[in-house]
Structures are given as C-alpha cells and as structure tokens.
Amino acid sequence: MSASGALVMLPHLMPKMPFDSVKDFTPVTVITAVPQVLTVRKTLGVKTVGELVAMAKARPGKVSFGTSGHGTSLHLAAELFRLRAGKIDIVHIPYRGVAPALTDLMGGQIDMLFGDIPVMLPQIKAGTIVPLAVTARVRSPVMPDVPTMAESGVADAEAETIYALLAPAGLPADRVGLLHRTLVKALREPEATRVIADQGGILVATSPEESRTYIASESRKWAEVVRLADVKMQ
C-alpha cells in the first residue's frame, strides 16, 4: 500500500529516491482518493473561491496561506491552486504540521489553508473556519454543499491523496488480476464503502492499467507544480 506523497510527489522533490515509482512497481488498483478542502478564516470576508482570487489579485503579496511544511501535500495543493488561479501572488507561511497551521487559521493569523477533509471537517462543522471548495472532480459526500474547484471557476486544480495497492514489478498478469478482483470485491462491500465515505474519501477501484495511467498522470502533474513553483524540501 502506498499513499500519493511517496508515490507521485516525493520523487520530484528528492531526486535520489531509492526507487522509481513508475518502473519499480506493478499497480494493482487505486483504492481511494481523499481530496483536500480549501478553507479561509471567518473574518477574511470571502465566501467563494472567486472572491478569494479577486482579493488576492487586488492585494498582491498580502493574502497568506499556511501549510504543514515545505514540499508537503498541503503546500503542493496550494501551489497548484496559485498557478491555476492565474499565478496569484499569495504568501506561504510554513508550519511544522497541519495542527499549528489550523490553530492559526482559526485564530486569524493566516488567511487560508488547504487540508485533508477528515482533518478539517470538525472545525468546518463547528463553524470556526469557512470551506470554499474541495479539490476533487466531484463533491464530497460529507460536504455536499461545498463546490469543487472546477465548479468554482478554477480548472485542473484537483489535489487528492490517493491510496494505491502496488505489487513488485514483473508480477505475472494473472496474479495481478486475482489481487485486483479480490480487493475490489471487498471494497465494494457496503461497510467498506461506508467507512471510506465517512473519512471523506472517494472509492476509485481502478483496473491495473487504469491505475498505471492515473499514477503516471498524477506524477506528471506534481512534477510540473514542483518545477513551476520552484518548491524545495526544507
């Protein structure tokens, strides 16, 4: 099992990784994708992504975004948004983890924060932060009233933590197929789909070939973000 950070992000931030995420594994299936949600502090005065982008363009270098650190998935999601929204000039405030960033968002010390839905949902429900959009192709079942980035006018800004089952490279196709069929059957059980949905996830269950294409596409996307935003690990 691998999450997208190690699979499609870290290889572009750490060129000397001891493995090639595309060549060294045989994808069995992408199990689930957990999107992030773009949130802002309550006192910022914006309620939509369009209003946030307009504010950032009107006040270049004044709107701040927190992250869980340089090169993390939250940082890359914010950089992807910045690029897709017209290379808006917003200021990165890195933290050592998402908890202090979320605390400062609630306290009004930073303006915006991307975070995984399960982490952000309690504060969204409590009304202490404002959700603007989810970074998925479809709305989240746990936040059906929150639009997607595309619905909010920012295309190609999907940022999801994917969880995939990988096998060693060269595993015979019949064994890959057996693994895939067994796992997907279990994933489609009502209890499994309920647990995934309750955690803000979206069941994907791709075929091995679809998984390879999906992982390669995600890798290319994050390579572009790292290059264009000049993201460095620190």
mmCIF file with all atom_site columns, N, CA, C and O in Angstrom, residues 39-47 55 59 104-112 127-130:
data_model
loop_
_atom_site.group_PDB
_atom_site.id
_atom_site.type_symbol
_atom_site.label_atom_id
_atom_site.label_alt_id
_atom_site.label_comp_id
_atom_site.label_asym_id
_atom_site.label_entity_id
_atom_site.label_seq_id
_atom_site.pdbx_PDB_ins_code
_atom_site.Cartn_x
_atom_site.Cartn_y
_atom_site.Cartn_z
_atom_site.occupancy
_atom_site.B_iso_or_equiv
_atom_site.pdbx_formal_charge
_atom_site.auth_seq_id
_atom_site.auth_comp_id
_atom_site.auth_asym_id
_atom_site.auth_atom_id
_atom_site.pdbx_PDB_model_num
ATOM 1  N N  . THR A 1 39  ? -9.926  26.188 2.800  1.00 0.00 ? 39  THR A N  1
ATOM 2  C CA . THR A 1 39  ? -10.659 26.904 3.837  1.00 0.00 ? 39  THR A CA 1
ATOM 3  C C  . THR A 1 39  ? -10.022 28.269 4.071  1.00 0.00 ? 39  THR A C  1
ATOM 4  O O  . THR A 1 39  ? -8.843  28.482 3.768  1.00 0.00 ? 39  THR A O  1
ATOM 5  N N  . VAL A 1 40  ? -10.810 29.192 4.603  1.00 0.00 ? 40  VAL A N  1
ATOM 6  C CA . VAL A 1 40  ? -10.312 30.526 4.955  1.00 0.00 ? 40  VAL A CA 1
ATOM 7  C C  . VAL A 1 40  ? -10.788 30.880 6.353  1.00 0.00 ? 40  VAL A C  1
ATOM 8  O O  . VAL A 1 40  ? -11.722 30.273 6.881  1.00 0.00 ? 40  VAL A O  1
ATOM 9  N N  . ARG A 1 41  ? -10.124 31.865 6.942  1.00 0.00 ? 41  ARG A N  1
ATOM 10 C CA . ARG A 1 41  ? -10.544 32.323 8.279  1.00 0.00 ? 41  ARG A CA 1
ATOM 11 C C  . ARG A 1 41  ? -11.901 33.030 8.176  1.00 0.00 ? 41  ARG A C  1
ATOM 12 O O  . ARG A 1 41  ? -12.236 33.643 7.144  1.00 0.00 ? 41  ARG A O  1
ATOM 13 N N  . LYS A 1 42  ? -12.662 32.955 9.247  1.00 0.00 ? 42  LYS A N  1
ATOM 14 C CA . LYS A 1 42  ? -14.023 33.502 9.241  1.00 0.00 ? 42  LYS A CA 1
ATOM 15 C C  . LYS A 1 42  ? -14.052 34.995 8.970  1.00 0.00 ? 42  LYS A C  1
ATOM 16 O O  . LYS A 1 42  ? -14.982 35.506 8.357  1.00 0.00 ? 42  LYS A O  1
ATOM 17 N N  . THR A 1 43  ? -13.028 35.701 9.432  1.00 0.00 ? 43  THR A N  1
ATOM 18 C CA . THR A 1 43  ? -13.036 37.161 9.333  1.00 0.00 ? 43  THR A CA 1
ATOM 19 C C  . THR A 1 43  ? -12.435 37.690 8.034  1.00 0.00 ? 43  THR A C  1
ATOM 20 O O  . THR A 1 43  ? -12.307 38.900 7.873  1.00 0.00 ? 43  THR A O  1
ATOM 21 N N  . LEU A 1 44  ? -12.094 36.792 7.104  1.00 0.00 ? 44  LEU A N  1
ATOM 22 C CA . LEU A 1 44  ? -11.482 37.250 5.856  1.00 0.00 ? 44  LEU A CA 1
ATOM 23 C C  . LEU A 1 44  ? -12.491 37.991 4.985  1.00 0.00 ? 44  LEU A C  1
ATOM 24 O O  . LEU A 1 44  ? -12.129 38.885 4.219  1.00 0.00 ? 44  LEU A O  1
ATOM 25 N N  . GLY A 1 45  ? -13.754 37.602 5.107  1.00 0.00 ? 45  GLY A N  1
ATOM 26 C CA . GLY A 1 45  ? -14.791 38.309 4.349  1.00 0.00 ? 45  GLY A CA 1
ATOM 27 C C  . GLY A 1 45  ? -15.061 37.769 2.959  1.00 0.00 ? 45  GLY A C  1
ATOM 28 O O  . GLY A 1 45  ? -15.680 38.461 2.150  1.00 0.00 ? 45  GLY A O  1
ATOM 29 N N  . VAL A 1 46  ? -14.623 36.546 2.674  1.00 0.00 ? 46  VAL A N  1
ATOM 30 C CA . VAL A 1 46  ? -14.922 35.933 1.378  1.00 0.00 ? 46  VAL A CA 1
ATOM 31 C C  . VAL A 1 46  ? -15.691 34.644 1.602  1.00 0.00 ? 46  VAL A C  1
ATOM 32 O O  . VAL A 1 46  ? -15.480 33.943 2.592  1.00 0.00 ? 46  VAL A O  1
ATOM 33 N N  . LYS A 1 47  ? -16.564 34.334 0.664  1.00 0.00 ? 47  LYS A N  1
ATOM 34 C CA . LYS A 1 47  ? -17.390 33.134 0.775  1.00 0.00 ? 47  LYS A CA 1
ATOM 35 C C  . LYS A 1 47  ? -17.269 32.212 -0.427 1.00 0.00 ? 47  LYS A C  1
ATOM 36 O O  . LYS A 1 47  ? -17.845 31.122 -0.430 1.00 0.00 ? 47  LYS A O  1
ATOM 37 N N  . MET A 1 55  ? -9.647  39.013 -4.328 1.00 0.00 ? 55  MET A N  1
ATOM 38 C CA . MET A 1 55  ? -8.945  39.685 -3.236 1.00 0.00 ? 55  MET A CA 1
ATOM 39 C C  . MET A 1 55  ? -7.437  39.566 -3.413 1.00 0.00 ? 55  MET A C  1
ATOM 40 O O  . MET A 1 55  ? -6.696  40.541 -3.232 1.00 0.00 ? 55  MET A O  1
ATOM 41 N N  . ARG A 1 59  ? -4.858  42.609 -3.890 1.00 0.00 ? 59  ARG A N  1
ATOM 42 C CA . ARG A 1 59  ? -3.904  42.860 -2.809 1.00 0.00 ? 59  ARG A CA 1
ATOM 43 C C  . ARG A 1 59  ? -2.711  41.907 -2.947 1.00 0.00 ? 59  ARG A C  1
ATOM 44 O O  . ARG A 1 59  ? -2.502  41.030 -2.115 1.00 0.00 ? 59  ARG A O  1
ATOM 45 N N  . ASP A 1 104 ? -3.747  28.550 13.871 1.00 0.00 ? 104 ASP A N  1
ATOM 46 C CA . ASP A 1 104 ? -3.551  29.944 13.475 1.00 0.00 ? 104 ASP A CA 1
ATOM 47 C C  . ASP A 1 104 ? -4.616  30.412 12.483 1.00 0.00 ? 104 ASP A C  1
ATOM 48 O O  . ASP A 1 104 ? -4.953  31.602 12.459 1.00 0.00 ? 104 ASP A O  1
ATOM 49 N N  . LEU A 1 105 ? -5.131  29.499 11.662 1.00 0.00 ? 105 LEU A N  1
ATOM 50 C CA . LEU A 1 105 ? -6.241  29.867 10.780 1.00 0.00 ? 105 LEU A CA 1
ATOM 51 C C  . LEU A 1 105 ? -7.459  30.241 11.615 1.00 0.00 ? 105 LEU A C  1
ATOM 52 O O  . LEU A 1 105 ? -8.098  31.279 11.373 1.00 0.00 ? 105 LEU A O  1
ATOM 53 N N  . MET A 1 106 ? -7.767  29.438 12.607 1.00 0.00 ? 106 MET A N  1
ATOM 54 C CA . MET A 1 106 ? -8.913  29.724 13.473 1.00 0.00 ? 106 MET A CA 1
ATOM 55 C C  . MET A 1 106 ? -8.688  31.013 14.256 1.00 0.00 ? 106 MET A C  1
ATOM 56 O O  . MET A 1 106 ? -9.636  31.751 14.535 1.00 0.00 ? 106 MET A O  1
ATOM 57 N N  . GLY A 1 107 ? -7.429  31.282 14.587 1.00 0.00 ? 107 GLY A N  1
ATOM 58 C CA . GLY A 1 107 ? -7.117  32.491 15.345 1.00 0.00 ? 107 GLY A CA 1
ATOM 59 C C  . GLY A 1 107 ? -6.944  33.730 14.497 1.00 0.00 ? 107 GLY A C  1
ATOM 60 O O  . GLY A 1 107 ? -6.760  34.830 15.036 1.00 0.00 ? 107 GLY A O  1
ATOM 61 N N  . GLY A 1 108 ? -7.009  33.576 13.178 1.00 0.00 ? 108 GLY A N  1
ATOM 62 C CA . GLY A 1 108 ? -6.911  34.734 12.300 1.00 0.00 ? 108 GLY A CA 1
ATOM 63 C C  . GLY A 1 108 ? -5.508  35.174 11.964 1.00 0.00 ? 108 GLY A C  1
ATOM 64 O O  . GLY A 1 108 ? -5.323  36.233 11.362 1.00 0.00 ? 108 GLY A O  1
ATOM 65 N N  . GLN A 1 109 ? -4.495  34.342 12.280 1.00 0.00 ? 109 GLN A N  1
ATOM 66 C CA . GLN A 1 109 ? -3.113  34.732 11.975 1.00 0.00 ? 109 GLN A CA 1
ATOM 67 C C  . GLN A 1 109 ? -2.736  34.477 10.514 1.00 0.00 ? 109 GLN A C  1
ATOM 68 O O  . GLN A 1 109 ? -1.802  35.068 9.995  1.00 0.00 ? 109 GLN A O  1
ATOM 69 N N  . ILE A 1 110 ? -3.427  33.544 9.861  1.00 0.00 ? 110 ILE A N  1
ATOM 70 C CA . ILE A 1 110 ? -3.244  33.303 8.425  1.00 0.00 ? 110 ILE A CA 1
ATOM 71 C C  . ILE A 1 110 ? -4.613  33.363 7.764  1.00 0.00 ? 110 ILE A C  1
ATOM 72 O O  . ILE A 1 110 ? -5.649  33.262 8.425  1.00 0.00 ? 110 ILE A O  1
ATOM 73 N N  . ASP A 1 111 ? -4.603  33.529 6.434  1.00 0.00 ? 111 ASP A N  1
ATOM 74 C CA . ASP A 1 111 ? -5.858  33.754 5.719  1.00 0.00 ? 111 ASP A CA 1
ATOM 75 C C  . ASP A 1 111 ? -6.493  32.490 5.158  1.00 0.00 ? 111 ASP A C  1
ATOM 76 O O  . ASP A 1 111 ? -7.720  32.384 5.104  1.00 0.00 ? 111 ASP A O  1
ATOM 77 N N  . MET A 1 112 ? -5.679  31.561 4.690  1.00 0.00 ? 112 MET A N  1
ATOM 78 C CA . MET A 1 112 ? -6.232  30.383 4.025  1.00 0.00 ? 112 MET A CA 1
ATOM 79 C C  . MET A 1 112 ? -5.373  29.157 4.294  1.00 0.00 ? 112 MET A C  1
ATOM 80 O O  . MET A 1 112 ? -4.194  29.266 4.637  1.00 0.00 ? 112 MET A O  1
ATOM 81 N N  . GLY A 1 127 ? -18.082 25.618 12.590 1.00 0.00 ? 127 GLY A N  1
ATOM 82 C CA . GLY A 1 127 ? -18.231 26.989 12.110 1.00 0.00 ? 127 GLY A CA 1
ATOM 83 C C  . GLY A 1 127 ? -17.066 27.900 12.410 1.00 0.00 ? 127 GLY A C  1
ATOM 84 O O  . GLY A 1 127 ? -17.190 29.122 12.292 1.00 0.00 ? 127 GLY A O  1
ATOM 85 N N  . THR A 1 128 ? -15.915 27.329 12.778 1.00 0.00 ? 128 THR A N  1
ATOM 86 C CA . THR A 1 128 ? -14.763 28.161 13.119 1.00 0.00 ? 128 THR A CA 1
ATOM 87 C C  . THR A 1 128 ? -13.916 28.540 11.905 1.00 0.00 ? 128 THR A C  1
ATOM 88 O O  . THR A 1 128 ? -13.100 29.458 11.984 1.00 0.00 ? 128 THR A O  1
ATOM 89 N N  . ILE A 1 129 ? -14.082 27.824 10.788 1.00 0.00 ? 129 ILE A N  1
ATOM 90 C CA . ILE A 1 129 ? -13.420 28.158 9.528  1.00 0.00 ? 129 ILE A CA 1
ATOM 91 C C  . ILE A 1 129 ? -14.438 28.021 8.410  1.00 0.00 ? 129 ILE A C  1
ATOM 92 O O  . ILE A 1 129 ? -15.479 27.374 8.569  1.00 0.00 ? 129 ILE A O  1
ATOM 93 N N  . VAL A 1 130 ? -14.131 28.621 7.262  1.00 0.00 ? 130 VAL A N  1
ATOM 94 C CA . VAL A 1 130 ? -15.082 28.652 6.143  1.00 0.00 ? 130 VAL A CA 1
ATOM 95 C C  . VAL A 1 130 ? -14.559 27.817 4.978  1.00 0.00 ? 130 VAL A C  1
ATOM 96 O O  . VAL A 1 130 ? -13.482 28.111 4.440  1.00 0.00 ? 130 VAL A O  1
#
